[in-house]
Coordinates of C-alpha atoms in Angstrom, one line a residue:
X5 CA -9.7 -4.0 2.8
X6 CA -9.4 -3.7 -1.1
X7 CA -5.7 -3.5 -1.9
X8 CA -2.9 -6.0 -0.8
X9 CA -0.5 -3.1 0.2
X10 CA -3.3 -1.8 2.6
X11 CA -4.1 -5.4 3.7
X12 CA -0.4 -6.0 4.7
X13 CA -0.3 -2.5 6.4
X14 CA -3.6 -3.2 8.7
X15 CA -1.9 -6.6 9.6
X16 CA 1.4 -5.0 10.5
X17 CA -0.4 -2.1 12.8
X18 CA -2.6 -5.0 14.2
X19 CA 0.7 -6.7 15.2
X20 CA 2.3 -3.8 16.5
X21 CA 0.0 -1.8 18.6
X22 CA 0.3 -1.9 22.2
X23 CA -2.5 -3.9 23.7
X24 CA -2.1 -2.3 27.2
X25 CA -3.3 1.0 25.4
X26 CA -5.4 -0.3 22.5
X27 CA -7.3 -3.4 22.2
X28 CA -8.1 -3.9 18.6
X29 CA -10.9 -5.8 16.9
X30 CA -11.3 -6.6 13.3
X31 CA -14.9 -6.5 11.0
X32 CA -14.7 -8.0 7.6
X33 CA -17.2 -7.7 4.7
X34 CA -15.3 -10.4 3.0
X35 CA -13.4 -13.0 4.8
X36 CA -11.3 -14.4 2.2
X37 CA -7.9 -13.0 0.8
X38 CA -4.2 -13.5 1.2
X39 CA -3.8 -12.0 4.7
X40 CA -6.8 -13.2 6.6
X41 CA -4.5 -16.2 8.1
X42 CA -1.9 -13.4 9.1
X43 CA -4.6 -11.7 11.7
X44 CA -2.9 -12.0 15.2
X45 CA -4.7 -14.6 17.3
X46 CA -5.5 -12.1 19.8
X47 CA -7.5 -10.1 17.7
X48 CA -11.2 -10.9 17.6
X49 CA -12.4 -11.1 13.9
X50 CA -16.0 -10.3 13.2
X51 CA -17.4 -11.8 9.8
X52 CA -20.4 -9.7 8.6
X53 CA -21.6 -12.4 6.3
X54 CA -21.7 -10.6 2.9
X55 CA -19.1 -12.4 0.9
X56 CA -18.9 -10.7 -2.7
X57 CA -21.6 -8.1 -1.9
X58 CA -21.1 -4.5 -1.9
X59 CA -19.9 -2.9 1.3
X60 CA -22.9 -0.8 1.3
X61 CA -25.2 -3.9 2.1
X62 CA -23.3 -4.4 5.3
X63 CA -24.9 -1.6 6.9
X64 CA -27.4 -3.6 9.0
X65 CA -24.7 -6.2 10.2
X66 CA -22.1 -3.4 11.1
X67 CA -24.9 -1.6 13.1
X68 CA -25.7 -4.6 15.2
X69 CA -22.0 -5.2 15.6
X70 CA -21.2 -1.5 16.8
X71 CA -24.2 -2.0 19.0
X72 CA -22.8 -5.4 20.7
X73 CA -19.2 -4.3 20.8
X74 CA -19.7 -0.8 21.8
X75 CA -16.4 0.3 20.7
X76 CA -14.3 3.5 22.1
X77 CA -13.1 4.4 18.4
X78 CA -14.0 3.0 15.0
X79 CA -11.9 3.0 11.9
X80 CA -12.9 2.5 8.2
X81 CA -10.7 1.0 5.9
X82 CA -10.6 2.5 2.6
X83 CA -13.4 4.9 1.0
X84 CA -16.5 2.6 0.8
X85 CA -15.9 1.2 4.4
X86 CA -15.4 4.6 5.6
X87 CA -18.3 5.9 3.9
X88 CA -20.8 3.0 5.5
X89 CA -19.1 3.4 8.9
X90 CA -19.6 7.4 8.8
X91 CA -22.9 7.0 7.7
X92 CA -23.8 5.1 10.7
X93 CA -22.8 8.0 12.9
X94 CA -26.2 9.6 13.6
X95 CA -27.0 6.0 15.2
X96 CA -23.7 6.3 17.4
X97 CA -23.3 10.1 18.1
X98 CA -20.7 9.7 20.8
X99 CA -18.4 7.1 18.6
X100 CA -15.4 8.8 17.0
X101 CA -15.2 7.4 13.6
X102 CA -11.8 7.7 11.7
X103 CA -11.8 7.4 7.7
X104 CA -8.4 5.6 6.8
X105 CA -7.8 6.3 3.1
X106 CA -4.9 4.9 1.4
X107 CA -5.2 5.9 -2.4
X108 CA -6.2 9.2 -4.2
X109 CA -10.1 9.5 -4.2
X110 CA -10.1 11.1 -7.5
X111 CA -8.3 8.3 -9.3
X112 CA -10.1 5.5 -7.5
X113 CA -13.7 6.7 -7.1
X114 CA -13.3 8.3 -10.4
X115 CA -12.7 5.3 -12.3
X116 CA -15.9 3.7 -10.9
X117 CA -18.5 5.8 -12.6
X118 CA -21.0 8.5 -11.2
X119 CA -18.2 10.3 -9.8
X120 CA -20.4 13.2 -9.0
X121 CA -22.6 11.2 -6.8
X122 CA -20.0 9.3 -5.3
X123 CA -18.0 12.6 -4.6
X124 CA -21.3 14.0 -2.9
X125 CA -22.0 11.0 -0.7
X126 CA -18.5 11.0 0.4
X127 CA -18.2 14.7 1.0
X128 CA -20.9 14.2 3.5
X129 CA -19.6 11.1 5.3
X130 CA -16.0 12.3 5.5
X131 CA -16.5 15.9 5.8
X132 CA -19.3 16.3 8.2
X133 CA -20.1 12.8 9.8
X134 CA -16.5 11.5 10.3
X135 CA -14.4 13.0 13.2
X136 CA -11.0 12.4 11.6
X137 CA -9.6 11.5 8.2
X138 CA -6.4 9.8 7.9
X139 CA -4.3 9.8 4.6
X140 CA -1.2 7.7 3.9
X141 CA 0.7 10.5 2.0
X142 CA 0.5 14.4 1.5
X143 CA -0.5 13.4 -1.9
X144 CA -3.7 11.7 -1.0
X145 CA -4.5 14.3 1.8
X146 CA -4.3 17.0 -0.8
X147 CA -6.2 15.0 -2.9
X148 CA -9.0 14.5 -0.4
X149 CA -8.7 18.2 0.8
X150 CA -9.5 19.2 -3.1
X151 CA -11.8 16.7 -3.9
X152 CA -13.9 16.6 -0.6
X153 CA -13.2 19.8 0.8
X154 CA -11.9 18.4 4.1
X155 CA -10.3 21.0 6.2
X156 CA -7.0 20.2 7.2
X157 CA -7.6 20.3 10.8
X158 CA -9.5 17.0 10.1
X159 CA -6.9 15.6 8.2
X160 CA -4.2 13.5 9.4
X161 CA -1.2 12.0 7.5
X162 CA 0.2 8.7 8.9
X163 CA 2.4 6.7 6.5
X164 CA 1.9 3.0 5.8
X165 CA 4.1 0.9 8.0
X166 CA 6.7 -0.4 5.5
X167 CA 9.1 -2.5 7.5
X168 CA 8.8 -5.0 10.0
X169 CA 11.6 -7.4 11.4
X170 CA 9.9 -10.8 10.0
X171 CA 10.5 -9.0 6.4
X172 CA 14.5 -9.7 6.8
X173 CA 13.9 -13.6 7.9
X174 CA 11.4 -14.1 5.0
X175 CA 14.1 -12.5 2.5
X176 CA 16.4 -15.2 3.5
X177 CA 13.9 -18.1 2.7
X178 CA 15.1 -20.2 -0.3
X179 CA 14.1 -20.0 -4.0
X180 CA 12.3 -22.8 -6.0
X181 CA 14.3 -21.7 -8.9
X182 CA 17.4 -20.1 -8.0
X183 CA 18.6 -20.0 -11.4
X184 CA 16.3 -17.2 -12.2
X185 CA 18.8 -14.8 -10.3
X186 CA 22.1 -16.0 -12.4
X187 CA 21.9 -13.0 -14.3
X188 CA 20.9 -9.3 -13.1
X189 CA 17.2 -9.0 -12.2
X190 CA 15.3 -6.1 -12.6
X191 CA 12.2 -6.5 -10.1
X192 CA 8.8 -4.9 -9.9
X193 CA 6.0 -5.5 -7.3
X194 CA 2.6 -4.5 -7.9
X195 CA -1.1 -5.3 -9.1
X196 CA -1.3 -5.1 -12.8
X197 CA -3.6 -2.1 -13.4
X198 CA -3.3 1.0 -15.8
X199 CA -2.2 3.4 -13.2
X200 CA 0.8 1.2 -12.4
X201 CA 1.8 1.6 -15.9
X202 CA 4.0 -1.7 -16.0
X203 CA 3.9 -1.1 -19.8
X204 CA 6.2 1.5 -19.6
X205 CA 8.7 -1.0 -17.6
X206 CA 8.5 -3.5 -20.1
X207 CA 9.2 -1.1 -22.9
X208 CA 12.0 -0.1 -20.9
X209 CA 13.5 -3.5 -20.1
X210 CA 13.4 -4.1 -23.8
X211 CA 15.9 -1.3 -24.2
X212 CA 18.0 -2.4 -21.2
X213 CA 17.9 -6.1 -22.6
X214 CA 19.4 -4.9 -25.9
X215 CA 22.4 -4.0 -23.9
X216 CA 23.1 -6.3 -21.1
X217 CA 22.1 -9.7 -20.1
X218 CA 19.4 -9.2 -17.6
X219 CA 15.8 -10.6 -16.6
X220 CA 12.7 -8.7 -15.6
X221 CA 10.9 -10.4 -12.6
X222 CA 7.3 -9.0 -12.2
X223 CA 5.5 -9.9 -9.0
X224 CA 1.8 -9.4 -8.8
X225 CA -1.1 -10.2 -10.9
X226 CA -4.2 -8.3 -12.3
X227 CA -6.3 -7.8 -15.4
X228 CA -3.3 -6.2 -17.5
X229 CA -1.3 -9.2 -17.3
X230 CA -2.1 -10.7 -20.7
X231 CA -1.5 -7.4 -22.2
X232 CA 1.8 -7.1 -20.6
X233 CA 2.9 -10.9 -21.5
X234 CA 2.0 -10.1 -25.0
X235 CA 3.7 -6.9 -25.0
X236 CA 7.2 -8.8 -23.9
X237 CA 6.6 -11.3 -26.7
X238 CA 5.9 -8.4 -29.5
X239 CA 9.4 -6.9 -28.1
X240 CA 11.4 -10.0 -28.3
X241 CA 11.9 -10.3 -24.7
X242 CA 9.5 -12.7 -23.5
X243 CA 12.3 -15.3 -22.6
X244 CA 13.8 -12.6 -20.2
X245 CA 10.5 -11.4 -18.5
X246 CA 9.1 -13.6 -15.8
X247 CA 5.6 -13.3 -14.5
X248 CA 5.4 -15.0 -11.1
X249 CA 2.1 -13.8 -9.9
X250 CA 1.1 -12.6 -6.3
X251 CA 3.6 -13.9 -3.7
X252 CA 2.7 -14.4 0.1
X253 CA 6.5 -13.7 0.3
X254 CA 7.9 -11.4 -2.1
X255 CA 10.9 -10.3 -0.1
X256 CA 12.9 -13.7 -0.9
X257 CA 12.6 -12.2 -4.7
X258 CA 13.1 -8.7 -3.8
X259 CA 16.2 -9.2 -1.8
X260 CA 18.2 -10.9 -4.4
X261 CA 17.3 -8.2 -7.0
X262 CA 19.8 -5.8 -8.6
X263 CA 17.3 -3.3 -9.2
X264 CA 13.6 -2.3 -7.9
X265 CA 11.6 -0.3 -10.2
X266 CA 8.0 1.6 -9.7
X267 CA 6.8 2.8 -13.0
X268 CA 3.5 4.1 -11.7
X269 CA 1.6 7.0 -13.2
X270 CA -0.2 7.8 -9.7
X271 CA 0.3 6.2 -6.2
X272 CA -1.3 7.0 -3.0
X273 CA 1.9 5.6 -1.2
X274 CA 3.5 2.5 -3.1
X275 CA 5.2 0.5 0.0
X276 CA 7.0 -1.8 -2.3
X277 CA 9.6 1.2 -2.9
X278 CA 10.1 1.4 0.7
X279 CA 10.3 -2.4 1.2
X280 CA 13.0 -2.5 -1.5
X281 CA 15.0 0.1 0.3
X282 CA 14.8 -2.1 3.5
X283 CA 15.8 -5.2 1.5
X284 CA 19.0 -3.4 0.2
X285 CA 17.8 -3.0 -3.1
X286 CA 18.6 0.4 -5.3
X287 CA 15.2 1.9 -6.4
X288 CA 14.3 3.7 -9.5
X289 CA 10.8 5.5 -9.6
X290 CA 8.9 7.9 -11.3
X291 CA 8.4 11.4 -11.0
X292 CA 4.7 11.1 -10.8
X293 CA 1.7 12.3 -8.5
X294 CA 2.5 10.2 -5.5
X295 CA 4.0 9.7 -2.1
X296 CA 7.6 10.4 -3.3
X297 CA 9.9 8.4 -0.8
X298 CA 13.1 8.9 -3.1
X299 CA 15.3 12.0 -3.1
X300 CA 17.2 11.7 -6.4
X301 CA 20.6 10.3 -6.3
X302 CA 20.5 10.2 -2.6
X303 CA 18.4 7.0 -1.9
X304 CA 17.1 6.2 -5.2
X305 CA 16.8 7.4 -8.9
X306 CA 13.9 9.3 -10.2
X307 CA 12.8 9.3 -13.9
X308 CA 10.1 10.9 -16.0
X309 CA 6.8 8.7 -16.1
X310 CA 5.7 7.1 -19.2
X311 CA 9.0 7.3 -20.7
X312 CA 10.9 3.8 -21.6
X313 CA 14.0 5.8 -22.4
X314 CA 14.6 7.4 -19.2
X315 CA 13.4 4.4 -17.2
X316 CA 16.0 2.4 -19.0
X317 CA 18.5 4.8 -18.2
X318 CA 18.0 5.0 -14.6
X319 CA 18.2 1.2 -14.8
X320 CA 21.5 1.1 -16.5
X321 CA 22.9 3.5 -14.3
X322 CA 22.2 1.2 -11.3
X323 CA 23.7 -1.7 -13.3
X324 CA 26.9 0.0 -14.4
X325 CA 27.8 2.2 -11.7
X326 CA 28.5 0.2 -8.5
X327 CA 29.5 3.0 -6.3
X328 CA 26.5 4.9 -7.0
X329 CA 24.3 1.6 -6.4
X330 CA 26.0 1.1 -3.0
X331 CA 25.3 4.6 -1.9
X332 CA 21.8 4.4 -2.7
X333 CA 21.4 1.2 -0.8
X334 CA 22.9 2.7 2.4
X335 CA 20.7 6.0 1.8
X336 CA 17.9 3.8 1.1
X337 CA 18.0 1.5 4.4
X338 CA 18.4 4.7 6.5
X339 CA 15.0 6.1 4.9
X340 CA 13.1 2.9 5.4
X341 CA 13.9 2.7 9.3
X342 CA 11.8 5.5 9.7
X343 CA 8.7 3.8 8.5
X344 CA 8.9 0.7 10.7
X345 CA 5.8 -1.1 11.8
X346 CA 6.6 0.0 15.3
X347 CA 7.0 3.6 14.5
X348 CA 3.9 4.0 12.7
X349 CA 2.1 2.1 15.3
X350 CA 3.2 4.6 17.9
X351 CA 1.5 7.4 15.7
X352 CA -1.8 5.5 15.5
X353 CA -1.8 4.8 19.2
X354 CA -1.5 8.5 19.7
X355 CA -4.3 9.7 17.4
X356 CA -6.9 7.0 19.0
X357 CA -5.7 7.9 22.7
X358 CA -6.6 11.5 21.6
X359 CA -9.9 10.6 20.4
X360 CA -10.8 9.0 23.5
X361 CA -9.4 11.5 25.6
X362 CA -6.8 9.5 26.9
X363 CA -2.9 10.5 26.9
X364 CA -1.2 7.6 28.6
X365 CA -1.4 4.1 29.3
X366 CA -4.2 3.2 32.0
X367 CA -2.7 2.4 35.5
X368 CA -1.7 -1.1 35.8

């Protein structure tokens, strides 16, 4: 698993899936990460023993595991794992294989070099060897269809499970520094990579800070963090921008914020916008290529991407218009309730049962 949002999604599915229908097991190339300890106790974890190496080097270990476990269905999470699993299909011709894709192929694989080769290999594995391909959004599905020529009949869209009951208990946990929220807080969650475009958010916040007393709390980490810290200092708002790194429980910060902002230039799903809605926080997101959970002025505000002025204006509207903010919260909570872990798990169960030729629970 390669991204924290998807790791969290897999954990939520493993927790919710009905054990009378599906008995899940988990294979890991890397057995470290923030969410390994969150795997449910009744889920066997198979460690392929290739810590720090490329997923492709796990072919032998994974093939031996498939021979040993003899699963009814195998699901690869993300492109590299899906590619490897599908490549083993000739050795397991009766095994249905599902590729689970959470990000646009063209952006993620295109950033790694040798795109033509990667595209050709993935076209073979996903289009010809895999049984089905599951995308987390129409945006990702369209990208897969365009780049890999996967027919619509082979593509399913199942969103990321974004809300689970434990979130609301976690949101109530105390803060180490409650004073952080003594002024209105604008919050952002996410890895600090180029496509997240947190630079625009920092620039927008500088404009907000010139008008009102506020604080920007940035949850997450990544290679762009030093650049973002330098930008905050350059704009004279370093004392009002707080970088708190990765948080196992981001909900205690999220639920206390006045505005959530997703400044991304591209997103496969961006679960954090739905988590913010569930936590009762008004959201401002960009009109960028992405899964768009927001209907403008209904359950959030949509602003132009890479436009600090537009983003600052959206933030100020939420801060200055309490009636608007309240209506966004109400509609946002209603939308978030459609993407609970339980509801998404039912969709996965239906797909897995279809692939195994079953349509209902086995007799007790």
